[in-house]
PDB file of C-alpha atoms and ligand atoms in Angstrom:
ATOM      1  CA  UNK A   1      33.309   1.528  17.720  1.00 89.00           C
ATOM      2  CA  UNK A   2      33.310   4.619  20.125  1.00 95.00           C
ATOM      3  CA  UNK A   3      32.577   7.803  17.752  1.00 96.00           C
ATOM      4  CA  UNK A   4      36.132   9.448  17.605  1.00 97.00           C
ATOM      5  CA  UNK A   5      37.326   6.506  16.518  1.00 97.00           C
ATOM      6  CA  UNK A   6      34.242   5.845  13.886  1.00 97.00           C
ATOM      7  CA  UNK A   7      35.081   9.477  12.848  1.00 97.00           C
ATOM      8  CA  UNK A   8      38.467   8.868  11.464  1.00 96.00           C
ATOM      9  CA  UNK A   9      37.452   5.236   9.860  1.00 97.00           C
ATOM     10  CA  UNK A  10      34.621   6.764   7.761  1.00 98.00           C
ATOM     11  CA  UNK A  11      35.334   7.820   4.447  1.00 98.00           C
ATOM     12  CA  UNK A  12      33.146   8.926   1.396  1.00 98.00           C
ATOM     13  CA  UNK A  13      33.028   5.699   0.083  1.00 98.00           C
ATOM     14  CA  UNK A  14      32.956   5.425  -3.541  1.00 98.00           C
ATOM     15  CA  UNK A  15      32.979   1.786  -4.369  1.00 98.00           C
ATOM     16  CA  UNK A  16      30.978  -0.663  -2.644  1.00 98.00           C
ATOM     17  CA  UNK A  17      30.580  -4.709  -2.525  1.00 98.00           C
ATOM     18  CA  UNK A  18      27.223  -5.523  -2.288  1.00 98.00           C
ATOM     19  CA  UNK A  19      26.863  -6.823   0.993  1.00 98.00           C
ATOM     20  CA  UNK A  20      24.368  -6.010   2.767  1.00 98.00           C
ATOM     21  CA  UNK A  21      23.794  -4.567   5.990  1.00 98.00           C
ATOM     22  CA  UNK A  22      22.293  -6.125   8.756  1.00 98.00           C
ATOM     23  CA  UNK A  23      19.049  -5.314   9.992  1.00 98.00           C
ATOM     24  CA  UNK A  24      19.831  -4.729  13.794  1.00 98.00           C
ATOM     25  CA  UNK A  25      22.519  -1.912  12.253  1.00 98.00           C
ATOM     26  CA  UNK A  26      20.066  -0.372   9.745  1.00 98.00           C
ATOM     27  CA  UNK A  27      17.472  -0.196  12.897  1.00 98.00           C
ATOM     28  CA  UNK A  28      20.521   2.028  14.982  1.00 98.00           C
ATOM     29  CA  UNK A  29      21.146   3.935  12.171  1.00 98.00           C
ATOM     30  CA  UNK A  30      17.459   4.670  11.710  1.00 98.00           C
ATOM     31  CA  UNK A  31      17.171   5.453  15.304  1.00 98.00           C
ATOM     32  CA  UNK A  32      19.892   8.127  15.068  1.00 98.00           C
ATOM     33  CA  UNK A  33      18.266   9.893  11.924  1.00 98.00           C
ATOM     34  CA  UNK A  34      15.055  10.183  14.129  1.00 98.00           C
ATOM     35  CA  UNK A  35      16.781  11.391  16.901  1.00 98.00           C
ATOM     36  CA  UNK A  36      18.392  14.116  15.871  1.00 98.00           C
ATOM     37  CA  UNK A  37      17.511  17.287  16.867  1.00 98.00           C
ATOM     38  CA  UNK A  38      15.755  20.059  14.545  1.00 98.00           C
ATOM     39  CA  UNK A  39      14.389  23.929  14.996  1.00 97.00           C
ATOM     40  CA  UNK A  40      10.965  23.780  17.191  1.00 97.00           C
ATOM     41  CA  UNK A  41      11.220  19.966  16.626  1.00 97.00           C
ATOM     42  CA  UNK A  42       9.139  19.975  13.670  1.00 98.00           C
ATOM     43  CA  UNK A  43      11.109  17.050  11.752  1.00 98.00           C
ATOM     44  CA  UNK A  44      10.299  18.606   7.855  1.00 98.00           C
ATOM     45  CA  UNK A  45      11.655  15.876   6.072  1.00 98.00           C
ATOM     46  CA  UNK A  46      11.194  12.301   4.764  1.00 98.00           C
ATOM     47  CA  UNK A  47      13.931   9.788   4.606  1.00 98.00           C
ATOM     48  CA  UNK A  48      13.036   7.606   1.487  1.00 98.00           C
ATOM     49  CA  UNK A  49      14.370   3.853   1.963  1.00 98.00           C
ATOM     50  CA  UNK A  50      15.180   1.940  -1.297  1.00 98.00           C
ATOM     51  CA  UNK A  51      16.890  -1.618  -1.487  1.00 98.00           C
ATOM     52  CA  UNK A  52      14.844  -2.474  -4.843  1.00 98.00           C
ATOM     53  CA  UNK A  53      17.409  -3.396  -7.487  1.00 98.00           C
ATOM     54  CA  UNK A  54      15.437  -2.020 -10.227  1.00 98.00           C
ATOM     55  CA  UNK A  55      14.097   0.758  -8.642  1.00 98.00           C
ATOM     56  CA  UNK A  56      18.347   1.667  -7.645  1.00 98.00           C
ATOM     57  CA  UNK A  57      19.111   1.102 -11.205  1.00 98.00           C
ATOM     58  CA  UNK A  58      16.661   3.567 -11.716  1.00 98.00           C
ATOM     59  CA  UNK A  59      18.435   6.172  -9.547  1.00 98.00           C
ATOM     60  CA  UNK A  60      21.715   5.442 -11.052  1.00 98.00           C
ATOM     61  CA  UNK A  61      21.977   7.524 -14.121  1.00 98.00           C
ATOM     62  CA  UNK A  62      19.723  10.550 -11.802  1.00 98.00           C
ATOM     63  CA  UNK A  63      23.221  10.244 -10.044  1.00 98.00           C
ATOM     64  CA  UNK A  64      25.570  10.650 -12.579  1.00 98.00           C
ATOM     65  CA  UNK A  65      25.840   6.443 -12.587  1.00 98.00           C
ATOM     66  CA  UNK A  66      27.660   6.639  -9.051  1.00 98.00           C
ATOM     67  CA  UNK A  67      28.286   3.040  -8.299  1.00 98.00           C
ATOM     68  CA  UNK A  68      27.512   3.104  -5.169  1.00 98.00           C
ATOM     69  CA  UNK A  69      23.669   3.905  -5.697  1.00 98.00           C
ATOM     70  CA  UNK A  70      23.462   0.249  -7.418  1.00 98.00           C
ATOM     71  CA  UNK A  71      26.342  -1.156  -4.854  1.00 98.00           C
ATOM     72  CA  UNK A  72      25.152   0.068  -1.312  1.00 98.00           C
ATOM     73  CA  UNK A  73      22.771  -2.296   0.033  1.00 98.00           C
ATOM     74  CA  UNK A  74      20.758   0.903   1.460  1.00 98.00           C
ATOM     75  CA  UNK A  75      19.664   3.779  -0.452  1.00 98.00           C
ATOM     76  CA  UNK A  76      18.644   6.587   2.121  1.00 99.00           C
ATOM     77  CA  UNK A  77      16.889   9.729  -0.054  1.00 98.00           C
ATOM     78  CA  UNK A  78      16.550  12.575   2.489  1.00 99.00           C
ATOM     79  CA  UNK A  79      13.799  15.059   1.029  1.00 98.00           C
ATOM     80  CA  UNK A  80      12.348  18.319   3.078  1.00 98.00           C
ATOM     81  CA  UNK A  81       9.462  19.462   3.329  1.00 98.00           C
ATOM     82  CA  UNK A  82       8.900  22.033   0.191  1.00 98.00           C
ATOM     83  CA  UNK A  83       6.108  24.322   2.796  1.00 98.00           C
ATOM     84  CA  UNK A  84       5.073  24.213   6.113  1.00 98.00           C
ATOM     85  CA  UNK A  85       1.893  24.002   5.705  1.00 98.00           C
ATOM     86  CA  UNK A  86      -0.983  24.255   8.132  1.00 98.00           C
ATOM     87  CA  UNK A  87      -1.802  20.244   8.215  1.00 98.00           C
ATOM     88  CA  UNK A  88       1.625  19.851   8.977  1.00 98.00           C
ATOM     89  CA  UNK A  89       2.071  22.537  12.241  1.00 98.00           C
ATOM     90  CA  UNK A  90      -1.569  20.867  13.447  1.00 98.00           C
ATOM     91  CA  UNK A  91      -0.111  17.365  12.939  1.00 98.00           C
ATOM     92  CA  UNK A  92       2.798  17.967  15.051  1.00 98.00           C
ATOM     93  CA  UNK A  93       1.075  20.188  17.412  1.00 98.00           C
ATOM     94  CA  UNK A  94      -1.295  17.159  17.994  1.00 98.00           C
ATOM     95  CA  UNK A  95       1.311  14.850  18.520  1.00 98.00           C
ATOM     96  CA  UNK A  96       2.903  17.109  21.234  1.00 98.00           C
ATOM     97  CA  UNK A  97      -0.310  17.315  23.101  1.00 98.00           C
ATOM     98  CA  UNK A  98      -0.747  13.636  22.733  1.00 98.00           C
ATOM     99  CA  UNK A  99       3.211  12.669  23.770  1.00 98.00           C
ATOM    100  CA  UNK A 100       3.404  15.018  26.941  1.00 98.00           C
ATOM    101  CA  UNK A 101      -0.631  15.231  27.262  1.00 98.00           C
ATOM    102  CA  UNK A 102      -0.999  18.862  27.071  1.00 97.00           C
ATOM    103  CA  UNK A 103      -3.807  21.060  25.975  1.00 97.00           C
ATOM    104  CA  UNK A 104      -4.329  23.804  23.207  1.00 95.00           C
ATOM    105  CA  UNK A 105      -3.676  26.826  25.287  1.00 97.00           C
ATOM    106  CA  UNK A 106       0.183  24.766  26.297  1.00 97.00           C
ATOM    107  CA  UNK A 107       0.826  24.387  22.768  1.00 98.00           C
ATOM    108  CA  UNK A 108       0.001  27.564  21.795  1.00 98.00           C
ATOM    109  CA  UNK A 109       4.416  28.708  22.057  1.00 97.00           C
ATOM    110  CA  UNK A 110       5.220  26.114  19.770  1.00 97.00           C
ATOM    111  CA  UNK A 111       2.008  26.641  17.111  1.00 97.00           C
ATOM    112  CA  UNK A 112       3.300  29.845  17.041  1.00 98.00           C
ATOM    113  CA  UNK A 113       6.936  29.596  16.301  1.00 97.00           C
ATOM    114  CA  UNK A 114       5.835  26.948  13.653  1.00 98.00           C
ATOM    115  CA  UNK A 115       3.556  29.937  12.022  1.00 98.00           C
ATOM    116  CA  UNK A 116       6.493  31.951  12.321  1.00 98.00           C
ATOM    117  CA  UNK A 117       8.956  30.209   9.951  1.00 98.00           C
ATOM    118  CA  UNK A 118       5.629  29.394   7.677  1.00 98.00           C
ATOM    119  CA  UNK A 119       5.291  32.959   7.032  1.00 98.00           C
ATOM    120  CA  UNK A 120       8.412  33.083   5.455  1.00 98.00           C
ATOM    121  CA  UNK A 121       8.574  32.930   1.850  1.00 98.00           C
ATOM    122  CA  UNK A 122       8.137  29.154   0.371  1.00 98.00           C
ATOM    123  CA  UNK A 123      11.779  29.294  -0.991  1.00 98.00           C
ATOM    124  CA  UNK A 124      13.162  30.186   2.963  1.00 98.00           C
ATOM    125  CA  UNK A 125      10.754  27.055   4.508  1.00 98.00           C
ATOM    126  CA  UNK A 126      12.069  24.729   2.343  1.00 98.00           C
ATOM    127  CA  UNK A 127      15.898  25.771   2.627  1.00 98.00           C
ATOM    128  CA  UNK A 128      14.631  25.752   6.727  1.00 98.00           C
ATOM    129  CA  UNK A 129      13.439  22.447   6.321  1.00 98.00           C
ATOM    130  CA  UNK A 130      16.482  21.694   4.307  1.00 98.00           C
ATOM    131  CA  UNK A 131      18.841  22.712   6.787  1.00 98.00           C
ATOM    132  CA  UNK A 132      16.959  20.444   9.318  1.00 98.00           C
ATOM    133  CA  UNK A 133      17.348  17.476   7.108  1.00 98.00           C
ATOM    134  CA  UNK A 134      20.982  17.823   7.036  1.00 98.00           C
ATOM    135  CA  UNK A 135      21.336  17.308  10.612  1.00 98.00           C
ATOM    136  CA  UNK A 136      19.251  14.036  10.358  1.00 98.00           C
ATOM    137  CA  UNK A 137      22.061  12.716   7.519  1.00 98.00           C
ATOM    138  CA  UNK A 138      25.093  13.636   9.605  1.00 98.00           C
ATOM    139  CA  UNK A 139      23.535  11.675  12.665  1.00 98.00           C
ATOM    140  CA  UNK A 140      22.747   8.930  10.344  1.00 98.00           C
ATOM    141  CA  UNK A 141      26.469   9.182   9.071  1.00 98.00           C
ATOM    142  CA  UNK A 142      27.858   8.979  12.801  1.00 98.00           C
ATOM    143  CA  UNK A 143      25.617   6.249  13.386  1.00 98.00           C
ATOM    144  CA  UNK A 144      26.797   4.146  10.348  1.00 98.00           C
ATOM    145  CA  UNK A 145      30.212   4.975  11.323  1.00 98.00           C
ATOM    146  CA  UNK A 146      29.889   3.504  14.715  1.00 98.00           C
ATOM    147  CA  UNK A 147      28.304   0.635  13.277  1.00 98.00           C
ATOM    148  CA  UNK A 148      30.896   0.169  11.032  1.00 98.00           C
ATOM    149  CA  UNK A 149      29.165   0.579   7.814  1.00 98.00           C
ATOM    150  CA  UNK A 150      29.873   2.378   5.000  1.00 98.00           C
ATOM    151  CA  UNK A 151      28.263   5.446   3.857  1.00 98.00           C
ATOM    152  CA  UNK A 152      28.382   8.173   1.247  1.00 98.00           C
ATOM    153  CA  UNK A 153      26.539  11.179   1.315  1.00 98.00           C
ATOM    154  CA  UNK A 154      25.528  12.338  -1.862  1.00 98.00           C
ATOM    155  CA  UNK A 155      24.379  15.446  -4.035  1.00 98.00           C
ATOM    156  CA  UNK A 156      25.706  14.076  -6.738  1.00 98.00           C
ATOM    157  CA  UNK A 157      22.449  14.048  -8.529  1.00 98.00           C
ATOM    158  CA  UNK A 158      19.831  15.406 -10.974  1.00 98.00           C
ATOM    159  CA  UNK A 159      16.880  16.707  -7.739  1.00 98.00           C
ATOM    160  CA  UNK A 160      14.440  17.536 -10.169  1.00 98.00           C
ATOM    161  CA  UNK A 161      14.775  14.131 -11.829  1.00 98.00           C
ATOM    162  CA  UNK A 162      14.909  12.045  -8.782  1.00 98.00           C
ATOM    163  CA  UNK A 163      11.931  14.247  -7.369  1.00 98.00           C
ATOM    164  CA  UNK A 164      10.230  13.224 -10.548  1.00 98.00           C
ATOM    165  CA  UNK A 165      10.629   9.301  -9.820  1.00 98.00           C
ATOM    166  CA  UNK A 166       9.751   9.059  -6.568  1.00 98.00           C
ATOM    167  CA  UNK A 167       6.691  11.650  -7.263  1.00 98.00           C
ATOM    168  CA  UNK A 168       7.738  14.191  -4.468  1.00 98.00           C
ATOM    169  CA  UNK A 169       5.886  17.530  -5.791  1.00 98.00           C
ATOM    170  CA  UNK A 170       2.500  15.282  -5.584  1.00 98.00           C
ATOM    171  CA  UNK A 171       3.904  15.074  -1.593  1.00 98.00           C
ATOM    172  CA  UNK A 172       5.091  18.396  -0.873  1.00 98.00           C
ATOM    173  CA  UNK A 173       8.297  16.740  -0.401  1.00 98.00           C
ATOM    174  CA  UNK A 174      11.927  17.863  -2.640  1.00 98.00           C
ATOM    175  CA  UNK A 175      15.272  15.495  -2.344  1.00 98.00           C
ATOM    176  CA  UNK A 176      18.186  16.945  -1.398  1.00 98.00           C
ATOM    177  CA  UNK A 177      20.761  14.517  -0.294  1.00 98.00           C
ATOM    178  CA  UNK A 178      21.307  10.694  -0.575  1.00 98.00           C
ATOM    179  CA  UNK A 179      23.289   8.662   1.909  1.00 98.00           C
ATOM    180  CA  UNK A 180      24.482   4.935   0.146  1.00 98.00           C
ATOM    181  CA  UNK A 181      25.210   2.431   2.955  1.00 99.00           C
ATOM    182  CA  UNK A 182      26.907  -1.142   2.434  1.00 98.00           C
ATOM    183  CA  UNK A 183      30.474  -1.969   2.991  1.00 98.00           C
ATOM    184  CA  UNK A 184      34.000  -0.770   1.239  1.00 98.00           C
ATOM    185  CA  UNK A 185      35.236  -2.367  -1.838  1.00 98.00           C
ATOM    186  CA  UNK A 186      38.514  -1.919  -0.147  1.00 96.00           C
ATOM    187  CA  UNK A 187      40.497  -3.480  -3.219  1.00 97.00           C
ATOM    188  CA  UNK A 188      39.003  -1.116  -5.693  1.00 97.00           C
ATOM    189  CA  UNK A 189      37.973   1.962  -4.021  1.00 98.00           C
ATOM    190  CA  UNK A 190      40.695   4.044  -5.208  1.00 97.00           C
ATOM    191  CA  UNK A 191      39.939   6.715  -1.856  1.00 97.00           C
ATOM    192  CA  UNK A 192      40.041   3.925   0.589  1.00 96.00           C
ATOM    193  CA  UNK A 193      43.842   4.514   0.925  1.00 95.00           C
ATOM    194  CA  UNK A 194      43.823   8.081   0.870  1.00 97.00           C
ATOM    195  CA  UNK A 195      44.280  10.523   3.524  1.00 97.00           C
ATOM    196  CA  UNK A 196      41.772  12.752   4.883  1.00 96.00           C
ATOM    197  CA  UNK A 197      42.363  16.418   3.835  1.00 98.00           C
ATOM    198  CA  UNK A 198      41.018  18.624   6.105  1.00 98.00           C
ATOM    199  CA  UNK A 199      41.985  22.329   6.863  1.00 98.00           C
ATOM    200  CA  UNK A 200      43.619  22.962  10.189  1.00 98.00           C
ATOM    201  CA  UNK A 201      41.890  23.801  13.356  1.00 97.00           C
ATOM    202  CA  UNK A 202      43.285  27.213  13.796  1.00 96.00           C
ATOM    203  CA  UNK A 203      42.232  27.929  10.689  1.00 97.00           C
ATOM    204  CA  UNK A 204      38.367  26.717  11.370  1.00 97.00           C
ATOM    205  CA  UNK A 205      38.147  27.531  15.024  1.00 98.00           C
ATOM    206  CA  UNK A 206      38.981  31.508  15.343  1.00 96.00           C
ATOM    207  CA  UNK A 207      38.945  34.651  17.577  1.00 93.00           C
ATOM    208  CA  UNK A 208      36.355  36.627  17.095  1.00 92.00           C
ATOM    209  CA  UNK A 209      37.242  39.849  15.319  1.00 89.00           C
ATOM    210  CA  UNK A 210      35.182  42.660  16.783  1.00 89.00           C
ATOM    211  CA  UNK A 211      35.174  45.432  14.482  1.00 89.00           C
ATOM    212  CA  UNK A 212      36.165  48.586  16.989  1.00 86.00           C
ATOM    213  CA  UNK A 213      33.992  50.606  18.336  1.00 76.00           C
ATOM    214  CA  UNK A 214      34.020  54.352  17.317  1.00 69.00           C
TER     215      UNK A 214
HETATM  216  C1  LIG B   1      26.297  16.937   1.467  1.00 75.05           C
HETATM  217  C2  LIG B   1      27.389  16.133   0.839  1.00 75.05           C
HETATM  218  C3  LIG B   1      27.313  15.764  -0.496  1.00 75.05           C
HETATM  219  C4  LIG B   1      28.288  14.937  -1.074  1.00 75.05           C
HETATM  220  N1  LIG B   1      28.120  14.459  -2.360  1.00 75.05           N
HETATM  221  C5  LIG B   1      28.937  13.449  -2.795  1.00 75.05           C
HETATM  222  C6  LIG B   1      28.643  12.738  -3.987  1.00 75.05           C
HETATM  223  O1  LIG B   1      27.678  13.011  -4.696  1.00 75.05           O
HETATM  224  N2  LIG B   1      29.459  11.719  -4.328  1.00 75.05           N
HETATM  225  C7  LIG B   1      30.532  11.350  -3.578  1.00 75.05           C
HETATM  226  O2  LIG B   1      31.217  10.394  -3.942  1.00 75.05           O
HETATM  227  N3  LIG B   1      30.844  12.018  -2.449  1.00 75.05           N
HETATM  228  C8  LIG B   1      30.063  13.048  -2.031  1.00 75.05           C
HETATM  229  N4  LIG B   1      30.329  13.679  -0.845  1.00 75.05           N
HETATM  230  C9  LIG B   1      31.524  13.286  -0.081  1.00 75.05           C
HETATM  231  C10 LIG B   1      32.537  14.420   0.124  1.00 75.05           C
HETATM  232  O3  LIG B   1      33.241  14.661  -1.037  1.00 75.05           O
HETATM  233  C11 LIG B   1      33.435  14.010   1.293  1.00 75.05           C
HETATM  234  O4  LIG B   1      32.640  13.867   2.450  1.00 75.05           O
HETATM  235  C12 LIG B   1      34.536  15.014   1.577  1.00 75.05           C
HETATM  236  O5  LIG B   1      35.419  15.109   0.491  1.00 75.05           O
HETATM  237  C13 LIG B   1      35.322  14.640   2.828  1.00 75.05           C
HETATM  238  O6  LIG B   1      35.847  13.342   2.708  1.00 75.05           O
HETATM  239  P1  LIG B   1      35.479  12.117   3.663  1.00 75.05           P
HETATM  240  O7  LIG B   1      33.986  12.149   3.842  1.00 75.05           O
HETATM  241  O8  LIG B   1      35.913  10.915   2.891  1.00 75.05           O
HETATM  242  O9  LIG B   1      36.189  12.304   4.934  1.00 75.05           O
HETATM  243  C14 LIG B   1      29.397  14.550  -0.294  1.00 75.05           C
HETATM  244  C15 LIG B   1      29.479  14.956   1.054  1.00 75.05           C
HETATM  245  C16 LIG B   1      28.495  15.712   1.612  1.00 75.05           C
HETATM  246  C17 LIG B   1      28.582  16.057   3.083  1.00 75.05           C
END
């Protein structure tokens, strides 16, 4: 499906059948999430993959029992990085220099803009990091979409409790969103006939108001 089209077929899904989604499509959405872009490049998150049955039922009740934790085939947990620490600006730095086989002295821009958001306070690098991570699920979104499988992004969830689960403060690492993927339980998914709300576009695209000058 091209992606204007995949745009408008998406929905929030909230109930899903259980079918699974096939590996070739999990491997394009995948792609997607690694592909998309983020501030200096610096990728701060993990995306947790869980198709476990136990370890979903698990999740469930973190996520207010949404069925589609226990339903989706695919249970993507995006988590940031909670600091940018040193080990992870050398990692990165090193894997520059190893990709495009450049020294030190080369690298030295991007070590430095890296510094630069880690000398923020630890609450701003994680919200950075955050914000980063968020890109990643709305490629991944697109991606399902044009793969025709469904998705739902989710907060819906307790973070400290999932974070506690998955032992993420032992990693540096803090959830913030999960994306479900599987396929609509068209029958029973009381959105799947609803229309999309969504504010008009000369309400979200505007002039800019310049304050005068005096
Ligand atoms: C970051 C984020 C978190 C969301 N959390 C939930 C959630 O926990 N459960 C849920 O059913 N839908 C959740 N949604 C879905 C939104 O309610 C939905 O995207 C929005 O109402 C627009 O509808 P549509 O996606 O069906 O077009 C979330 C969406 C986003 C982007």
């Amino acid at each position: 499906m091209n992606f204007y089209d995949a745009i408008n077929w998406r929905y929030a899904t909230k109930k899903m059948n259980g079918d699974a989604v096939p590996k070739e499509k999990l491997d394009n959405i995948f792609n997607a999430i690694q592909m998309a872009p983020t501030s200096i490049g610096l990728q701060p998150f993990s995306v947790i993959h869980v198709t476990d049955p136990e370890l979903k039922e698990q999740i469930q009740p973190i996520a207010y029992g949404q069925s589609q934790i226990v339903d989706g085939s695919d249970i993507l947990i995006f988590t940031a990085w909670d600091e940018i620490t040193s080990e992870r600006i050398n990692d990165y730095v090193k894997l520059t220099g190893e990709i495009r086989d450049l020294g030190e002295e080369e690298l030295q821009p991007v070590r430095n803009m890296a510094e630069g958001v880690a000398s923020r306070s630890k609450e701003d690098q994680f919200n950075w990091s955050a914000r980063q991570a968020y890109i990643a699920l709305g490629f991944g979104l697109s991606a399902a979409a044009i793969e025709k499988v469904d998705a739902t992004p989710m907060e819906g969830f307790k973070n400290e409790e999932l974070d506690e689960l998955f032992g993420l403060p032992e990693q540096g690492l803090k959830s913030i969103a999960i994306l479900a993927l599987g396929y609509r339980d068209e029958d029973n998914d009381w959105l799947a006939p609803m229309k999309k709300v969504r504010r008009p576009k000369e309400e979200l695209f505007v002039k800019p108001e310049v304050p005068e000058l005096v």
